Structure formats: structure tokens, C-alpha cells
Coordinates of C-alpha atoms in Angstrom, one line a residue:
M105 CA 117.8 18.2 0.8
K106 CA 119.6 19.0 4.0
I107 CA 117.6 20.6 6.8
S108 CA 119.4 21.8 9.9
K109 CA 118.1 23.0 13.2
Q110 CA 117.4 26.3 11.4
N111 CA 115.6 24.3 8.7
Y112 CA 118.0 25.2 5.9
T113 CA 121.7 25.1 5.1
N114 CA 123.9 26.6 2.5
E115 CA 123.2 23.5 0.4
T116 CA 119.4 23.3 0.8
F117 CA 118.8 24.5 -2.7
S118 CA 120.8 23.2 -5.6
H119 CA 119.4 25.9 -7.9
I120 CA 118.1 29.4 -7.4
Y121 CA 115.9 30.7 -10.3
I122 CA 115.8 34.6 -10.3
E123 CA 113.4 36.7 -12.2
K124 CA 115.4 39.5 -13.9
D125 CA 113.0 42.1 -12.3
A126 CA 113.9 40.7 -8.9
L127 CA 117.5 41.8 -9.4
N128 CA 116.4 45.3 -8.6
Y129 CA 115.6 44.4 -5.0
P130 CA 118.3 44.4 -2.2
L131 CA 116.6 41.4 -0.7
T132 CA 117.6 39.3 -3.6
N133 CA 121.3 39.9 -3.0
E134 CA 120.8 39.3 0.7
I135 CA 119.2 35.9 0.1
T136 CA 121.7 34.7 -2.6
S137 CA 124.7 35.8 -0.4
K138 CA 123.5 33.3 2.2
L139 CA 123.1 30.5 -0.3
N140 CA 126.3 31.0 -2.3
K141 CA 126.7 27.3 -3.2
S142 CA 123.5 27.2 -5.2
K143 CA 123.6 27.5 -9.0
I144 CA 121.9 30.6 -10.2
V145 CA 119.6 30.6 -13.3
Y146 CA 118.1 33.9 -14.6
I147 CA 114.5 33.8 -15.9
D148 CA 112.0 36.3 -17.3
N149 CA 108.9 35.1 -15.3
Y150 CA 108.7 32.8 -12.3
N151 CA 105.8 30.9 -13.9
E152 CA 108.2 29.5 -16.4
I153 CA 109.4 27.2 -13.6
F154 CA 106.7 27.3 -11.0
S155 CA 103.6 26.9 -13.1
R156 CA 104.7 24.8 -16.1
K157 CA 102.7 21.7 -16.8
N158 CA 104.0 18.1 -16.6
Q159 CA 106.0 18.7 -13.5
N160 CA 106.5 16.0 -10.8
P161 CA 105.9 17.7 -7.4
F162 CA 106.8 14.5 -5.6
L163 CA 110.3 14.4 -7.0
Q164 CA 110.7 18.1 -6.5
K165 CA 109.7 17.8 -2.9
L166 CA 112.8 15.6 -2.4
S167 CA 115.1 18.3 -3.6
P168 CA 113.3 21.6 -4.2
S169 CA 114.8 24.7 -5.9
L170 CA 114.3 28.3 -4.8
I171 CA 112.6 30.9 -7.0
L172 CA 113.0 34.6 -6.3
A173 CA 110.4 36.7 -8.0
V174 CA 108.4 40.0 -8.0
N175 CA 104.7 39.6 -7.3
K176 CA 102.9 41.7 -9.9
G177 CA 99.4 40.3 -9.2
D178 CA 97.2 40.3 -6.1
F179 CA 98.8 40.8 -2.7
I180 CA 95.9 40.2 -0.3
Y181 CA 93.1 37.6 -0.6
K182 CA 89.8 37.1 1.2
G183 CA 90.1 34.3 3.7
S184 CA 88.7 30.9 2.6
P185 CA 85.6 29.5 4.4
L186 CA 87.7 26.4 5.0
C187 CA 89.8 28.4 7.4
H188 CA 89.2 29.8 10.9
D189 CA 88.1 33.4 10.7
F190 CA 87.6 33.9 14.5
E191 CA 84.3 35.5 13.6
Q192 CA 86.1 38.4 12.1
Q193 CA 84.3 40.4 9.4
N194 CA 87.4 41.4 7.5
F195 CA 89.4 38.1 7.3
Y196 CA 92.3 38.0 4.8
Y197 CA 95.5 36.2 4.0
T198 CA 98.6 36.9 2.0
N199 CA 101.4 34.8 0.6
F200 CA 104.9 36.4 0.1
I201 CA 106.3 32.9 0.5
V202 CA 104.8 29.8 -1.2
N203 CA 105.5 26.2 -0.5
C204 CA 107.3 24.6 2.4
L205 CA 110.3 22.5 3.4
F206 CA 108.1 20.4 5.8
D207 CA 106.5 17.4 4.1
C208 CA 103.1 16.9 5.7
D209 CA 101.1 14.2 4.0
Y210 CA 97.8 16.1 4.3
C211 CA 99.1 19.5 3.1
Y212 CA 96.7 21.1 0.6
L213 CA 99.6 22.8 -1.2
K214 CA 100.5 19.4 -2.7
G215 CA 97.2 19.6 -4.6
M216 CA 97.0 23.3 -5.2
N217 CA 100.4 24.0 -6.8
F218 CA 101.9 22.4 -9.9
S219 CA 105.3 22.7 -8.3
S220 CA 107.0 21.9 -5.0
H221 CA 109.8 24.5 -5.5
I222 CA 109.9 27.2 -2.9
L223 CA 108.8 30.7 -4.1
F224 CA 109.9 33.9 -2.5
F225 CA 108.3 37.2 -3.6
V226 CA 111.0 39.8 -2.8
N227 CA 108.9 43.0 -3.1
L228 CA 107.6 42.9 0.4
S229 CA 107.1 46.7 0.6
D230 CA 104.4 46.4 -2.0
Y231 CA 102.4 44.1 0.4
F232 CA 102.6 46.7 3.1
H233 CA 101.5 49.4 0.7
E234 CA 98.5 47.4 -0.4
L235 CA 97.6 46.6 3.3
S236 CA 97.7 50.3 4.2
R237 CA 95.4 51.0 1.3
L238 CA 93.0 48.3 2.4
I239 CA 93.0 49.5 6.0
N240 CA 92.2 53.1 4.9
E241 CA 89.4 51.8 2.6
I242 CA 87.8 49.8 5.4
K243 CA 88.1 52.7 7.8
E244 CA 86.0 54.8 5.5
R245 CA 83.2 52.2 5.5
P246 CA 81.8 51.7 9.1
E247 CA 79.7 48.8 8.0
R248 CA 83.0 46.9 7.4
G249 CA 84.3 46.9 10.9
Q250 CA 85.8 50.4 11.3
G251 CA 89.1 49.4 9.7
K252 CA 89.8 46.2 11.7
I253 CA 91.5 43.4 9.7
Y254 CA 92.5 39.9 10.6
L255 CA 95.3 38.8 8.4
S256 CA 97.1 35.4 8.2
I257 CA 100.5 35.7 6.5
S258 CA 101.5 32.0 6.5
Y259 CA 98.8 29.8 5.0
D260 CA 100.8 28.9 1.9
S261 CA 104.1 28.2 3.7
D262 CA 105.5 27.7 7.2
I263 CA 107.3 31.0 6.8
L264 CA 109.2 30.8 10.1
L265 CA 111.4 28.1 8.5
F266 CA 112.8 30.8 6.2
E267 CA 113.4 33.7 8.5
G268 CA 117.1 33.0 8.5
I269 CA 117.4 33.6 4.8
Y270 CA 114.4 35.8 4.1
P271 CA 114.3 38.2 7.1
F272 CA 110.7 39.3 7.1
L273 CA 109.8 39.2 10.8
K274 CA 111.1 42.6 11.8
E275 CA 109.1 44.3 9.1
W276 CA 105.9 42.5 9.9
I277 CA 106.3 43.3 13.6
E278 CA 107.0 47.0 12.8
F279 CA 103.9 47.1 10.6
A280 CA 101.7 45.6 13.2
E281 CA 103.1 48.0 15.8
A282 CA 102.3 51.0 13.6
N283 CA 98.8 49.7 12.6
P284 CA 96.8 48.6 15.6
L285 CA 93.7 48.0 13.5
I286 CA 95.3 45.0 11.9
T287 CA 95.8 41.7 13.7
I288 CA 98.5 39.5 12.1
E289 CA 98.6 35.8 12.6
I290 CA 101.6 33.6 11.9
R291 CA 101.0 29.8 11.7
T292 CA 103.8 27.4 12.3
K293 CA 104.9 23.9 13.2
S294 CA 108.5 25.0 13.6
T295 CA 110.4 25.8 16.7
N296 CA 112.1 28.9 15.3
Y297 CA 110.8 31.2 18.1
K298 CA 113.9 32.9 19.4
K299 CA 113.7 36.0 17.1
F300 CA 110.5 36.9 18.9
L301 CA 112.4 37.3 22.1
N302 CA 114.1 40.3 20.6
Y303 CA 110.8 42.2 20.6
S304 CA 108.1 43.2 23.0
P305 CA 104.9 41.3 22.7
L306 CA 102.2 42.9 20.6
E307 CA 98.4 42.7 21.3
N308 CA 97.8 42.4 17.5
L309 CA 100.3 39.8 16.6
I310 CA 99.5 36.1 17.2
I311 CA 101.6 33.0 16.8
T312 CA 99.5 30.0 16.1
W313 CA 101.1 26.6 16.6
S314 CA 99.7 23.6 14.7
I315 CA 100.0 20.6 17.0
S316 CA 99.1 16.9 16.6
P317 CA 99.5 13.7 18.6
Q318 CA 103.1 12.4 18.3
E319 CA 101.9 9.3 16.4
A320 CA 100.4 11.6 13.8
I321 CA 103.5 13.7 13.6
E322 CA 105.7 10.6 13.0
K323 CA 103.4 9.2 10.4
Y324 CA 102.2 12.2 8.5
E325 CA 104.3 15.3 9.3
K326 CA 107.7 14.4 7.9
N327 CA 110.6 16.8 8.7
T328 CA 108.6 18.6 11.4
P329 CA 109.6 19.0 15.1
S330 CA 108.2 16.7 17.7
L331 CA 105.2 17.6 19.8
E332 CA 107.5 18.0 22.8
R333 CA 109.7 20.5 21.0
R334 CA 106.7 22.5 19.8
L335 CA 105.2 22.7 23.3
M336 CA 108.6 23.8 24.6
A337 CA 108.7 26.7 22.1
I338 CA 105.1 27.6 22.9
S339 CA 105.9 27.7 26.6
Q340 CA 108.8 30.0 26.0
L341 CA 106.8 32.6 24.2
L342 CA 103.9 32.3 26.6
Q343 CA 106.3 33.1 29.4
K344 CA 107.4 36.3 27.6
G345 CA 103.8 37.4 27.1
W346 CA 103.2 36.7 23.4
K347 CA 99.7 35.8 22.3
V348 CA 99.6 32.2 21.2
N349 CA 96.9 30.1 19.6
L350 CA 96.8 26.4 19.3
A351 CA 95.5 24.8 16.1
L352 CA 94.4 21.2 16.5
D353 CA 93.9 21.1 12.8
P354 CA 93.6 18.8 11.0
I355 CA 92.2 16.3 13.4
L356 CA 93.1 13.0 11.7
Y357 CA 91.6 9.5 11.8
I358 CA 94.7 7.7 12.9
G359 CA 93.2 4.3 13.6
E360 CA 90.5 2.7 15.6
N361 CA 92.1 3.9 18.8
W362 CA 92.0 7.6 17.7
Q363 CA 90.0 8.6 20.7
E364 CA 92.6 7.2 23.1
K365 CA 95.4 8.9 21.2
Y366 CA 93.7 12.3 21.2
K367 CA 92.9 12.0 24.9
E368 CA 96.6 11.3 25.7
F369 CA 97.6 14.2 23.4
I370 CA 95.3 16.7 25.1
N371 CA 96.5 15.5 28.5
S372 CA 100.1 16.0 27.5
I373 CA 99.3 19.6 26.3
S374 CA 97.8 20.5 29.7
K375 CA 100.8 19.2 31.5
K376 CA 103.4 21.0 29.3
I377 CA 102.0 24.4 28.9
N378 CA 99.8 26.8 30.9
L379 CA 96.5 26.7 29.0
K380 CA 95.2 29.7 30.9
K381 CA 97.6 31.8 28.9
I382 CA 96.5 30.4 25.5
N383 CA 94.6 33.0 23.5
A384 CA 92.4 30.6 21.5
I385 CA 92.2 27.0 20.3
T386 CA 91.0 26.1 16.8
L387 CA 89.6 22.7 15.7
G388 CA 89.0 21.1 12.3
V389 CA 89.2 17.7 10.7
F390 CA 91.0 17.1 7.5
R391 CA 89.3 18.8 4.5
I392 CA 90.4 19.7 1.0
P393 CA 88.9 21.0 -2.2
V394 CA 88.1 17.9 -4.3
D395 CA 90.2 19.2 -7.3
Y396 CA 93.2 19.5 -5.0
L397 CA 92.6 15.9 -3.8
K398 CA 92.6 14.5 -7.3
R399 CA 96.0 16.1 -8.1
F400 CA 97.3 15.1 -4.7
K401 CA 96.5 11.4 -5.4
K402 CA 98.3 11.5 -8.7
F403 CA 101.7 12.2 -7.2
F404 CA 101.6 11.5 -3.4
K405 CA 100.6 8.1 -2.3
S406 CA 99.9 8.7 1.4
P407 CA 97.0 6.8 3.0
I408 CA 95.5 10.1 3.8
A409 CA 94.9 10.8 0.1
F410 CA 93.0 7.5 -0.4
F411 CA 90.6 7.5 2.6
P412 CA 86.9 7.1 1.4
Y413 CA 86.0 10.8 1.9
Q414 CA 82.6 12.4 1.4
T415 CA 82.5 15.3 -1.0
T416 CA 80.0 18.1 -0.6
N417 CA 80.0 21.4 -2.4
G418 CA 83.4 20.7 -3.9
V419 CA 85.1 19.9 -0.5
S420 CA 86.2 16.4 0.5
T421 CA 86.3 15.5 4.2
Y422 CA 85.4 12.6 6.5
P423 CA 81.8 11.3 6.4
E424 CA 79.5 13.5 8.4
E425 CA 79.0 10.9 11.2
L426 CA 82.8 10.4 11.7
K427 CA 83.5 14.1 11.3
S428 CA 81.0 15.0 14.0
K429 CA 82.2 12.3 16.4
M430 CA 85.8 13.5 16.0
I431 CA 85.1 17.2 16.6
E432 CA 82.7 16.5 19.5
F433 CA 85.2 14.2 21.2
V434 CA 88.1 16.6 21.0
Y435 CA 86.0 19.5 21.9
S436 CA 84.6 17.7 25.0
E437 CA 88.1 16.8 26.2
L438 CA 89.3 20.4 25.7
E439 CA 86.4 22.0 27.5
K440 CA 87.3 20.0 30.7
I441 CA 90.6 22.0 30.9
Y442 CA 90.0 25.2 28.8
N443 CA 87.5 28.0 28.5
K444 CA 85.2 26.8 25.7
T445 CA 84.3 30.4 24.7
N446 CA 87.8 30.5 23.1
I447 CA 87.4 27.3 21.2
Y448 CA 86.7 27.8 17.5
V449 CA 85.5 25.0 15.2
V450 CA 85.4 25.0 11.4

């Protein structure tokens, strides 16, 4: 798999599987025209490829195919309690892109999905229609927050990797601009920030950068930009007035000197970006549903998968004493340089 500075090339995907129903959408032709060296295979239902049993997601991760499909199921989901909800009553997420070209050792997608192929749903307009319906529904029920919604659109993929072939950003920005009651969050590790410079910052659109110590990036976040490059991208958007969050999540046990490494990491953040301009910072240690962890172990042999985690209520994470120590240490270092009222912990 070849990944360029834009995170894809004309040869990234050897095969593109296209649902026959997806041929009715102009976006399908737009995507395939940019990837004209890929072999096209027509299918009746994306689950024939994406959800079939006895796949090897580890091998697929080395050379994923692309699937273009029409989402005929749910478009919007209630946010998971394992995620940061920023104390929002109406916290949701959506996934018009599933799976990622990055190869992070701790990614829950490796345990959630049977496949590592990249899945694009091309009926984006249906997502906006459903969101508009949801906004109106909540408006009519004052006990549900007067129509305000917090929506993450990138939990199941680092979607900014794909903006060059699936041009979604303009449509989401226009939707946010037309619907001030919805706050849209885009999470990323990428440095694909320049498209944002074509637009005026919005109060209700937030870009959240996941950042880690450089040692953790090198060991556990394969194919991702360095910490320095991420901080540069963050700085550029802060200068233009965009709302940016930082996600120190997951905090990882990266050895007995983890405290020293995280202290150095936090110091480097404070030197490279203006923390006073950061909208919020989120913290959380590695955590994963135990069923995902079991599947994860079967195919991916990262040391992260085989740590002696503690499992409570179906979720595996660090033992409580270590978890508390890690959160408390990082929190205490951050509050020395940042307003603690804007630090959120899960």
C-alpha cells in the first residue's frame, strides 16, 4: 500500500468493490475517476466483502481494498460511554467512512470489524436528511436540550485522510453553517488541514487532534504523522481562528519511565502551540470492549493487545491503581499550563 503526503495515491487500492446501487450516485464516478488504476468489481451488497467470516484483517491491513456502498441502515448513533461527551445531553456519532489507512496498534476498529478494507458510503445526502430530522425532533422536546446536538463524524475512520478522493468537507461545513444548533467534531491524527483555510472558522465545528508522545507514535501509531507535524498543523488552524481540541487519548503505559515521557510530551506541546487558544483537552487511558480485545489478539500481535488488563462491565483497561495514577499525573501536569475547567476525563 502506497501512502503519499495526501495519504493516498492512484495505486493505494488494487481493487474497488462497488455496490450496484452505488452506481446511481455521482460521487461513485468522482471517486473511481481519481483511482483509475484500481480493478473494479461489482457486488450486490457490501457485506459480501466487508462482513464475511474467516477474513484475515491483518493481511488486509497491508493492502486494503476500497468498497463503495449505499447505507440503507442507521445513519446516526448514540455516543458510547467510552467516548468523551463534553457533558452534552445529545451526544451522537456517525460513520459515512469506516476503517483507516493509519495502522495504530491500539485501534478498536481492529477488534470491531471483520475486515480492514476501507468502506465509503456514497449517499451522504441521506445523512444530512436524517440529521435535520433529528434536530427537529429534539427541538420539539425542551427536556432534550432545545435541539442542540454534539456530533462526532470521525470515530470509525480518520476521515481527513480521504478528503482528496471523497470530498465531504465542504458539505459538512455548509451543513454546520446552516444548522447552528449542531456542533460537529472531526477527530484526526493527519496533517491534512489546508482545505480548512478555504473557509471561515465556525463556532460549531471543532477539529480534535489526537496527539501522543513521539515514542508512542513511533511504536504504536504506524503510518501517522510525527508529533511535530501534528502540532504544526494545529498551530496553523489556531492562527486562522478555528476551534481546536486536543485528545491525549489513549494515554499509554509506554514503560517504567512513562511519567518522564509524558512530562516531556506536555512540555513540548506548550512550547509549540498557544494553549490559551485550545478549546478543550480530553484525557483517557487505553480502553476497549473485551469482545473486541479477543478478536484483536487473534490477528494483531502488538504488545498493547497482551497487557494484563482488568475487565469490568465488559470493558478492558489498565488496573484501577495504574489507570488512576496515569490520569492524575497527566491531569496535574496539564493544569499547570492550561485551564482545568476545560479538561475532560473519561
